[in-house]
Coordinates of C-alpha atoms in Angstrom, one line a residue:
Chain A
V1 CA 14.9 -15.8 18.6
S2 CA 12.1 -16.8 16.1
R3 CA 8.5 -15.7 16.6
A4 CA 7.3 -17.0 13.2
D5 CA 4.4 -18.6 15.0
A6 CA 3.2 -15.3 16.5
G7 CA 3.3 -13.1 13.4
V8 CA 1.4 -13.0 10.2
R9 CA 1.3 -15.9 7.7
V10 CA 0.2 -15.5 4.1
W11 CA -0.3 -18.3 1.7
A12 CA -2.0 -18.8 -1.6
L13 CA -4.9 -21.4 -2.0
P14 CA -3.8 -23.9 -4.6
G15 CA -6.0 -25.6 -7.2
L16 CA -8.6 -23.0 -7.9
P17 CA -9.9 -23.6 -11.5
E18 CA -10.4 -20.9 -14.1
I19 CA -13.7 -19.1 -13.1
A20 CA -16.6 -18.6 -15.5
P21 CA -19.8 -16.6 -15.2
G22 CA -22.3 -18.4 -13.0
D23 CA -19.7 -20.5 -11.1
D24 CA -20.3 -21.0 -7.4
L25 CA -17.2 -19.2 -6.3
A26 CA -17.8 -19.9 -2.6
A27 CA -18.0 -23.7 -3.3
L28 CA -14.9 -23.6 -5.4
L29 CA -13.0 -21.7 -2.7
A30 CA -14.2 -24.0 0.0
A31 CA -13.0 -27.0 -2.0
A32 CA -9.7 -25.3 -2.6
R33 CA -9.4 -24.7 1.2
G34 CA -10.2 -28.3 1.9
A35 CA -11.2 -27.6 5.5
P36 CA -13.2 -24.8 7.1
F37 CA -11.4 -21.5 7.4
G38 CA -10.0 -21.0 10.8
P39 CA -11.1 -18.4 13.4
G40 CA -9.4 -15.1 12.6
E41 CA -8.4 -16.0 9.1
V42 CA -8.8 -13.5 6.3
L43 CA -9.4 -14.6 2.7
V44 CA -8.1 -12.1 0.2
I45 CA -9.3 -12.7 -3.3
A46 CA -8.4 -10.9 -6.5
H47 CA -11.5 -9.0 -7.8
K48 CA -11.1 -10.6 -11.2
V49 CA -12.4 -14.0 -10.2
V50 CA -15.3 -12.4 -8.3
S51 CA -16.2 -10.3 -11.3
K52 CA -16.0 -13.3 -13.6
A53 CA -18.3 -15.4 -11.4
E54 CA -20.7 -12.5 -11.3
G55 CA -20.7 -12.2 -15.1
R56 CA -19.1 -8.7 -15.0
V57 CA -17.4 -9.5 -18.3
V58 CA -17.9 -7.6 -21.6
S59 CA -17.2 -8.9 -25.1
L60 CA -15.6 -6.2 -27.2
D61 CA -17.7 -7.6 -30.1
E62 CA -20.8 -6.2 -28.6
V63 CA -19.5 -2.7 -27.8
E64 CA -20.2 0.3 -30.1
P65 CA -17.9 3.2 -29.3
S66 CA -19.5 6.5 -28.7
P67 CA -18.1 9.7 -30.3
R68 CA -16.6 10.6 -26.9
A69 CA -14.8 7.2 -26.8
L70 CA -13.5 7.6 -30.3
E71 CA -12.2 11.1 -29.5
L72 CA -10.5 10.0 -26.2
A73 CA -9.0 6.9 -27.8
A74 CA -7.4 9.1 -30.5
Q75 CA -6.2 11.7 -28.0
L76 CA -4.6 9.1 -25.7
G77 CA -3.3 6.8 -28.5
K78 CA -5.4 3.9 -27.3
E79 CA -5.7 1.1 -30.0
D80 CA -9.3 0.1 -29.3
P81 CA -12.0 2.8 -28.9
R82 CA -14.4 0.0 -27.7
H83 CA -12.1 -0.5 -24.7
V84 CA -12.3 3.2 -24.0
E85 CA -16.1 3.1 -24.4
V86 CA -16.3 0.4 -21.7
V87 CA -14.1 2.4 -19.4
L88 CA -16.3 5.5 -19.8
R89 CA -19.4 3.4 -19.0
E90 CA -17.7 2.5 -15.7
T91 CA -16.5 6.1 -15.0
A92 CA -18.3 8.6 -12.8
E93 CA -15.7 11.3 -13.4
I94 CA -12.5 11.4 -15.4
V95 CA -9.7 12.5 -13.1
R96 CA -6.9 12.5 -15.6
A97 CA -6.6 11.8 -19.4
Q98 CA -3.1 12.4 -20.5
R99 CA 0.1 10.7 -21.7
G100 CA -1.8 7.5 -22.7
V101 CA -3.3 7.1 -19.3
L102 CA -7.0 7.4 -18.3
I103 CA -7.6 7.8 -14.5
S104 CA -11.2 7.5 -13.4
R105 CA -13.3 7.9 -10.3
T106 CA -15.6 4.9 -10.4
R107 CA -19.2 4.9 -9.3
H108 CA -17.9 3.3 -6.0
G109 CA -15.6 6.3 -5.5
F110 CA -12.4 4.5 -6.3
V111 CA -9.8 6.5 -8.2
C112 CA -7.9 4.1 -10.5
A113 CA -6.6 3.6 -14.0
N114 CA -9.3 2.7 -16.6
A115 CA -12.0 2.6 -14.0
G116 CA -10.7 -0.8 -13.0
V117 CA -11.6 -2.3 -16.5
D118 CA -8.9 -4.8 -17.3
A119 CA -8.1 -7.0 -20.4
S120 CA -5.4 -9.0 -18.7
N121 CA -6.4 -12.6 -17.8
A122 CA -9.9 -11.8 -19.3
G123 CA -9.6 -14.0 -22.3
E124 CA -9.3 -12.9 -26.0
G125 CA -11.6 -10.0 -26.9
R126 CA -13.0 -9.6 -23.4
L127 CA -12.8 -7.1 -20.6
V128 CA -13.4 -7.7 -16.9
L129 CA -15.2 -4.9 -14.9
L130 CA -15.2 -4.3 -11.2
P131 CA -18.1 -5.9 -9.3
L132 CA -21.2 -3.8 -9.2
D133 CA -21.3 -3.6 -5.4
P134 CA -18.0 -5.1 -4.2
D135 CA -18.8 -4.9 -0.5
A136 CA -22.0 -6.8 -1.1
S137 CA -20.0 -9.4 -3.0
A138 CA -17.6 -9.7 0.0
R139 CA -20.5 -10.1 2.4
R140 CA -22.1 -12.8 0.3
L141 CA -18.9 -14.7 0.0
R142 CA -18.2 -14.5 3.7
A143 CA -21.7 -15.8 4.5
S144 CA -21.2 -18.8 2.2
L145 CA -17.7 -19.9 3.2
P146 CA -17.3 -22.6 5.8
G147 CA -15.8 -21.1 9.0
R148 CA -17.0 -17.7 7.8
P149 CA -13.6 -16.0 7.3
A150 CA -13.2 -12.3 6.9
V151 CA -13.2 -11.5 3.2
V152 CA -11.2 -8.9 1.4
I153 CA -11.6 -8.3 -2.4
A154 CA -8.4 -6.8 -3.9
D155 CA -7.3 -4.9 -7.0
S156 CA -4.0 -3.5 -8.0
F157 CA -4.0 0.3 -8.0
G158 CA -1.4 2.8 -9.1
R159 CA -0.3 5.6 -6.8
A160 CA -0.1 9.3 -7.4
W161 CA 3.6 10.0 -6.9
R162 CA 5.1 6.5 -6.8
H163 CA 5.9 4.0 -9.5
G164 CA 4.4 0.6 -9.5
Q165 CA 1.1 -0.8 -8.2
C166 CA 0.0 -2.1 -4.8
D167 CA -3.0 -4.3 -4.1
V168 CA -5.7 -2.5 -2.1
A169 CA -9.0 -3.5 -0.7
I170 CA -12.0 -2.7 -2.9
A171 CA -14.3 -4.7 -0.6
I172 CA -14.3 -5.9 3.0
A173 CA -16.5 -8.1 5.1
G174 CA -15.6 -8.8 8.7
L175 CA -12.2 -7.1 8.9
A176 CA -11.6 -3.6 10.3
A177 CA -10.9 -1.3 7.4
M178 CA -8.7 0.8 9.6
D179 CA -7.0 0.6 13.0
D180 CA -7.6 4.1 14.3
W181 CA -5.1 5.3 16.8
R182 CA -6.3 8.9 16.8
G183 CA -6.8 10.0 20.4
R184 CA -4.6 7.2 21.7
S185 CA -1.1 7.7 23.1
D186 CA 2.3 6.9 21.7
S187 CA 5.0 5.1 23.8
F188 CA 5.9 8.4 25.5
G189 CA 2.3 9.1 26.4
R190 CA 2.0 11.8 23.8
E191 CA -1.3 11.9 22.0
L192 CA -1.2 10.6 18.4
H193 CA -2.9 13.0 16.1
A194 CA -3.0 11.4 12.7
T195 CA -2.3 7.7 12.9
C196 CA -5.0 5.6 11.3
I197 CA -3.6 2.4 9.7
A198 CA -5.4 1.1 6.7
I199 CA -5.3 -2.6 7.8
A200 CA -7.4 -4.0 5.0
D201 CA -5.2 -2.3 2.3
E202 CA -2.1 -3.7 4.1
A203 CA -3.7 -7.1 4.2
A204 CA -4.4 -6.9 0.4
A205 CA -0.7 -5.9 -0.2
A206 CA 0.6 -8.7 2.0
A207 CA -1.6 -11.2 0.1
D208 CA -0.2 -10.0 -3.2
L209 CA 3.3 -11.0 -2.1
A210 CA 2.2 -14.6 -1.7
R211 CA 1.0 -14.9 -5.3
A212 CA 3.5 -16.6 -7.5
G213 CA 2.7 -14.1 -10.3
K214 CA 0.0 -12.6 -12.5
D215 CA 0.1 -15.6 -14.8
A216 CA 0.0 -18.3 -12.1
R217 CA -3.8 -18.2 -11.3
E218 CA -3.5 -17.9 -7.6
P219 CA -6.2 -15.4 -7.0
A220 CA -7.1 -16.6 -3.4
V221 CA -4.8 -16.0 -0.5
V222 CA -5.2 -16.8 3.2
V223 CA -3.9 -14.3 5.8
E224 CA -3.5 -15.6 9.3
G225 CA -2.6 -13.6 12.4
L226 CA -4.9 -10.7 12.0
G227 CA -7.5 -12.0 14.5
R228 CA -7.5 -8.8 16.6
H229 CA -8.8 -6.9 13.5
V230 CA -11.5 -9.5 12.6
V231 CA -15.0 -8.6 13.7
E232 CA -18.2 -10.5 14.0
D233 CA -20.3 -7.9 12.0
D234 CA -19.4 -7.5 8.4
G235 CA -18.9 -3.8 9.0
P236 CA -19.0 -0.8 6.6
G237 CA -16.8 -2.4 4.0
A238 CA -14.2 -0.7 1.8
A239 CA -16.7 2.1 1.3
A240 CA -15.2 3.4 4.6
L241 CA -11.8 3.8 2.9
V242 CA -13.1 6.1 0.2
R243 CA -12.3 9.8 0.8
A244 CA -15.2 12.1 -0.3
R245 CA -14.3 14.1 -3.4
E246 CA -14.2 17.3 -1.4
E247 CA -11.8 15.8 1.2
D248 CA -9.0 14.9 -1.3
L249 CA -5.8 15.9 0.4
F250 CA -3.4 15.3 -2.4
G251 CA -5.5 15.1 -5.6
Chain B
V1 CA -4.7 -28.2 2.4
S2 CA -2.3 -25.8 4.2
R3 CA 0.7 -24.2 2.5
A4 CA 1.7 -22.0 5.4
D5 CA 5.2 -23.2 4.9
A6 CA 5.4 -22.1 1.3
G7 CA 4.0 -18.6 1.7
V8 CA 5.2 -15.4 3.3
R9 CA 5.8 -15.1 7.1
V10 CA 6.1 -11.8 8.9
W11 CA 7.2 -11.4 12.5
A12 CA 8.4 -8.6 14.7
L13 CA 11.8 -8.7 16.4
P14 CA 11.3 -8.6 20.1
G15 CA 13.5 -6.8 22.6
L16 CA 14.8 -3.9 20.7
P17 CA 15.6 -1.1 23.2
E18 CA 14.7 2.6 22.8
I19 CA 17.2 4.0 20.3
A20 CA 19.3 7.1 21.0
P21 CA 21.6 9.2 18.7
G22 CA 24.9 7.4 18.2
D23 CA 23.6 3.9 19.0
D24 CA 25.0 1.1 16.9
L25 CA 21.6 0.1 15.4
A26 CA 23.0 -2.8 13.4
A27 CA 24.5 -4.3 16.6
L28 CA 21.2 -3.9 18.5
L29 CA 19.3 -5.5 15.6
A30 CA 21.7 -8.4 15.4
A31 CA 21.3 -8.9 19.2
A32 CA 17.5 -8.8 18.9
R33 CA 17.7 -11.4 16.0
G34 CA 19.9 -13.6 18.1
A35 CA 21.2 -15.5 15.1
P36 CA 22.3 -14.4 11.6
F37 CA 19.5 -13.4 9.3
G38 CA 18.6 -16.3 7.0
P39 CA 19.1 -16.3 3.2
G40 CA 16.2 -14.5 1.5
E41 CA 15.1 -12.7 4.7
V42 CA 14.1 -9.1 4.5
L43 CA 14.4 -6.8 7.5
V44 CA 11.8 -4.1 7.5
I45 CA 12.6 -1.3 9.9
A46 CA 10.6 1.8 10.9
H47 CA 12.4 4.9 9.8
K48 CA 12.1 6.4 13.2
V49 CA 14.7 4.2 14.8
V50 CA 17.1 4.8 11.9
S51 CA 16.6 8.5 12.2
K52 CA 17.1 8.5 15.9
A53 CA 20.3 6.4 15.7
E54 CA 21.6 8.9 13.0
G55 CA 20.8 11.9 15.2
R56 CA 18.1 13.2 12.9
V57 CA 16.2 14.6 15.9
V58 CA 15.4 18.3 16.5
S59 CA 14.6 19.9 19.8
L60 CA 11.9 22.5 19.5
D61 CA 13.8 24.6 22.0
E62 CA 16.4 25.3 19.4
V63 CA 14.1 26.3 16.6
E64 CA 13.2 29.9 15.7
P65 CA 10.2 30.0 13.4
S66 CA 10.6 32.1 10.2
P67 CA 7.9 34.6 9.2
R68 CA 6.7 32.0 6.6
A69 CA 6.3 29.4 9.3
L70 CA 4.4 31.8 11.5
E71 CA 2.1 32.6 8.6
L72 CA 1.5 28.9 7.6
A73 CA 0.9 27.9 11.2
A74 CA -1.8 30.6 11.5
Q75 CA -3.3 29.7 8.2
L76 CA -3.5 25.9 9.0
G77 CA -4.4 26.3 12.7
K78 CA -1.2 24.5 13.8
E79 CA -0.4 25.1 17.5
D80 CA 3.4 25.3 17.2
P81 CA 5.0 27.4 14.5
R82 CA 8.4 25.9 15.4
H83 CA 7.0 22.5 14.2
V84 CA 6.0 24.1 10.9
E85 CA 9.4 25.7 10.6
V86 CA 11.1 22.3 10.9
V87 CA 8.7 20.9 8.2
L88 CA 9.5 23.8 5.9
R89 CA 13.3 23.1 6.3
E90 CA 12.6 19.5 5.2
T91 CA 10.4 20.5 2.3
A92 CA 11.5 20.9 -1.3
E93 CA 8.0 22.0 -2.5
I94 CA 4.7 22.4 -0.7
V95 CA 2.1 20.2 -2.6
R96 CA -0.9 21.2 -0.5
A97 CA -1.5 23.5 2.5
Q98 CA -5.2 23.4 3.4
R99 CA -7.7 22.2 6.1
G100 CA -5.0 21.8 8.7
V101 CA -2.8 19.6 6.5
L102 CA 0.6 20.3 5.1
I103 CA 1.7 18.0 2.3
S104 CA 5.3 18.3 1.1
R105 CA 7.5 16.9 -1.5
T106 CA 10.7 16.2 0.4
R107 CA 14.3 16.6 -1.0
H108 CA 14.2 12.8 -1.7
G109 CA 11.1 13.3 -3.9
F110 CA 8.6 11.6 -1.4
V111 CA 5.2 13.3 -1.2
C112 CA 3.9 13.0 2.3
A113 CA 2.3 14.8 5.2
N114 CA 4.6 17.3 7.1
A115 CA 7.7 16.2 5.0
G116 CA 7.9 13.1 7.2
V117 CA 8.6 15.2 10.3
D118 CA 6.9 13.4 13.2
A119 CA 6.4 14.2 16.9
S120 CA 4.9 10.8 17.9
N121 CA 7.4 8.6 19.7
A122 CA 9.9 11.3 19.5
G123 CA 10.0 12.3 23.1
E124 CA 8.7 15.5 24.7
G125 CA 9.6 18.7 22.8
R126 CA 11.4 16.8 20.0
L127 CA 10.8 16.0 16.4
V128 CA 12.1 13.1 14.3
L129 CA 13.1 13.8 10.7
L130 CA 13.5 11.4 7.8
P131 CA 17.1 10.2 7.3
L132 CA 19.2 12.4 5.1
D133 CA 19.9 9.7 2.5
P134 CA 17.6 6.8 3.4
D135 CA 18.9 4.4 0.7
A136 CA 22.5 4.9 1.9
S137 CA 21.2 4.2 5.5
A138 CA 19.7 0.9 4.3
R139 CA 22.8 -0.1 2.4
R140 CA 25.0 0.6 5.5
L141 CA 22.6 -1.5 7.7
R142 CA 22.6 -4.3 5.2
A143 CA 26.4 -4.4 5.1
S144 CA 26.6 -4.5 8.9
L145 CA 24.0 -7.1 9.7
P146 CA 25.0 -10.8 10.2
G147 CA 23.6 -12.8 7.3
R148 CA 23.3 -9.6 5.2
P149 CA 19.5 -9.6 4.9
A150 CA 17.8 -7.3 2.4
V151 CA 16.8 -4.1 4.2
V152 CA 13.7 -1.9 3.8
I153 CA 13.2 1.3 5.8
A154 CA 9.5 2.1 6.1
D155 CA 7.3 5.1 6.9
S156 CA 3.5 5.5 7.1
F157 CA 2.2 7.6 4.2
G158 CA -1.3 8.8 3.5
R159 CA -2.9 8.3 0.2
A160 CA -4.6 10.8 -2.2
W161 CA -8.1 9.4 -2.4
R162 CA -8.2 6.8 0.4
H163 CA -8.5 7.2 4.2
G164 CA -5.8 5.8 6.4
Q165 CA -2.1 5.3 6.0
C166 CA -0.1 2.4 4.7
D167 CA 3.6 1.8 5.3
V168 CA 5.7 2.2 2.2
A169 CA 9.4 1.8 1.5
I170 CA 11.5 5.0 1.8
A171 CA 14.7 3.0 1.4
I172 CA 15.7 -0.4 0.0
A173 CA 18.9 -2.4 -0.1
G174 CA 19.0 -5.8 -1.7
L175 CA 15.3 -6.2 -2.5
A176 CA 13.7 -5.5 -5.9
A177 CA 11.7 -2.3 -5.7
M178 CA 9.3 -3.6 -8.3
D179 CA 8.4 -6.8 -10.0
D180 CA 8.0 -5.6 -13.6
W181 CA 5.6 -7.7 -15.7
R182 CA 5.4 -5.3 -18.6
G183 CA 6.1 -7.1 -21.8
R184 CA 5.4 -10.5 -20.1
S185 CA 2.2 -12.5 -20.8
D186 CA -0.9 -13.2 -18.7
S187 CA -2.3 -16.7 -18.3
F188 CA -4.0 -16.4 -21.7
G189 CA -0.8 -15.4 -23.4
R190 CA -2.0 -11.8 -23.8
E191 CA 0.7 -9.2 -23.2
L192 CA 0.4 -7.4 -19.9
H193 CA 0.8 -3.7 -20.5
A194 CA 0.8 -2.0 -17.2
T195 CA 1.6 -4.5 -14.4
C196 CA 4.5 -3.5 -12.3
I197 CA 4.1 -4.6 -8.7
A198 CA 5.7 -2.4 -6.0
I199 CA 7.2 -5.4 -4.1
A200 CA 9.1 -3.3 -1.5
D201 CA 6.0 -1.2 -0.7
E202 CA 3.9 -4.3 -0.3
A203 CA 6.7 -5.8 2.0
A204 CA 6.6 -2.6 4.1
A205 CA 2.8 -2.9 4.4
A206 CA 3.0 -6.6 5.3
A207 CA 5.5 -5.8 8.0
D208 CA 3.3 -3.1 9.5
L209 CA 0.6 -5.8 10.1
A210 CA 3.0 -7.7 12.3
R211 CA 3.6 -4.8 14.7
A212 CA 1.5 -4.9 17.8
G213 CA 0.8 -1.2 17.6
K214 CA 2.4 2.2 17.4
D215 CA 3.0 2.2 21.1
A216 CA 4.5 -1.2 21.4
R217 CA 8.1 -0.4 20.2
E218 CA 8.3 -3.1 17.6
P219 CA 10.0 -1.2 14.9
A220 CA 11.9 -4.1 13.3
V221 CA 10.1 -6.9 11.4
V222 CA 11.4 -9.9 9.5
V223 CA 9.7 -10.9 6.3
E224 CA 10.5 -14.4 5.1
G225 CA 9.4 -15.9 1.7
L226 CA 10.4 -13.2 -0.6
G227 CA 13.7 -14.8 -1.7
R228 CA 12.9 -14.6 -5.4
H229 CA 12.9 -10.8 -5.1
V230 CA 16.1 -10.6 -3.0
V231 CA 19.2 -9.6 -5.0
E232 CA 22.9 -9.7 -4.3
D233 CA 23.5 -6.1 -5.3
D234 CA 21.9 -3.4 -3.2
G235 CA 20.2 -2.0 -6.3
P236 CA 18.9 1.5 -7.0
G237 CA 16.9 1.7 -3.7
A238 CA 13.6 3.4 -3.1
A239 CA 14.7 6.2 -5.3
A240 CA 13.5 4.0 -8.1
L241 CA 9.9 4.2 -6.7
V242 CA 9.8 8.0 -6.9
R243 CA 7.9 9.4 -9.9
A244 CA 9.5 12.5 -11.5
R245 CA 7.4 15.6 -10.8
E246 CA 6.5 15.9 -14.5
E247 CA 5.3 12.2 -14.6
D248 CA 2.7 12.6 -11.9
L249 CA -0.3 10.7 -13.1
F250 CA -2.8 11.6 -10.4
G251 CA -1.4 14.6 -8.6

């Protein structure tokens, strides 16, 4: 028995060029797709290319570290206090600063290492920031893409008690953030109390599996088979996934 | 351009019956597959059917709540102190007990709600526990399945700062837990410092997307296209994903 046709298919869009500030990302994605996106398709795109297209890139040359950045860099053993300065500018609240690791709550409410500021694949002497308003970026992309696919913007986040990183959704347009089974019944008719599946995060994780690797420049991935979670309205975005600070269950 | 053939395909195995203690799960999975698993295939299976086959089911009738369970149940507003008693028996350390939620570190080192003890799809008056040694369960399944696919046992875990649950790997046999890029270079030749992708967790998340729903009894999912992460040896299992208590970055 094979039901490969009925399941979920995930594949990377080939041929996307290196993205620079000001590039028309939607046009480049449309060209890479070659045909309109199909109904029910979800485009998952690494935040880094969105940030680059939007000019959310900082040259370390132009950064003057504050006393606080110098102090934190020394405390954490970070080589470049200018990098720490950029992280602090993107940070609403420092969640942890210990053992060489700086965990921030960003202005969007995401809790992640270095406030999402990343030097990898940024180019020499440059840092890539998270988009200013990722959900707005996702909505703009969706509106501009032929076939109007659902759009998820993804980043790799660490986890509190587990090694390794998983891609999660930092922005969503047109896909349900969650599939909420609370109040529905299980297969024995018993009410399910706490089952709320983070569909968009699982789609981001699935998309990451289809990338050949971090050095392979395959930032855009198509996920097919999630049509029942795709919605006409853009929806509340990844903002719906952020727990309010006072609701933290684990942190 | 379509590269659906080159990507990752995820599909649920149809026709698996309700599992009872003592059932030969490997034989039932082999029958549901209908042909030997292909090379490079990963079988992702919900822990609940593994636990049921192994008899890791408790009848509430036979549980006498301890004073501590009675106290915690009252404090958290839990209806059934016997349920809390079972959670405490599966708990190595209580991480949080507040606002109606009990977060435990299990004996395996997993941090999750209710120590993984679950009443949904368990049957009236019964609770399903996590397997005693999930990695050993995965290795046994792998050895017994025709074609010897990699095996991941999955459960749905909540996250510290995000709403909703994602499936993660609580056991692995024959799949790399992580794809470790530390020390390798990005596309600009810059060394990547902290990129270590939790492949098995992403596979568990992808598999969850292919289930029709919590009430649809599709606990077994095949993931194709991860052959480069499949290994001949069973490997260290999901134990490799557990951060030591003193290494917690966020918690």
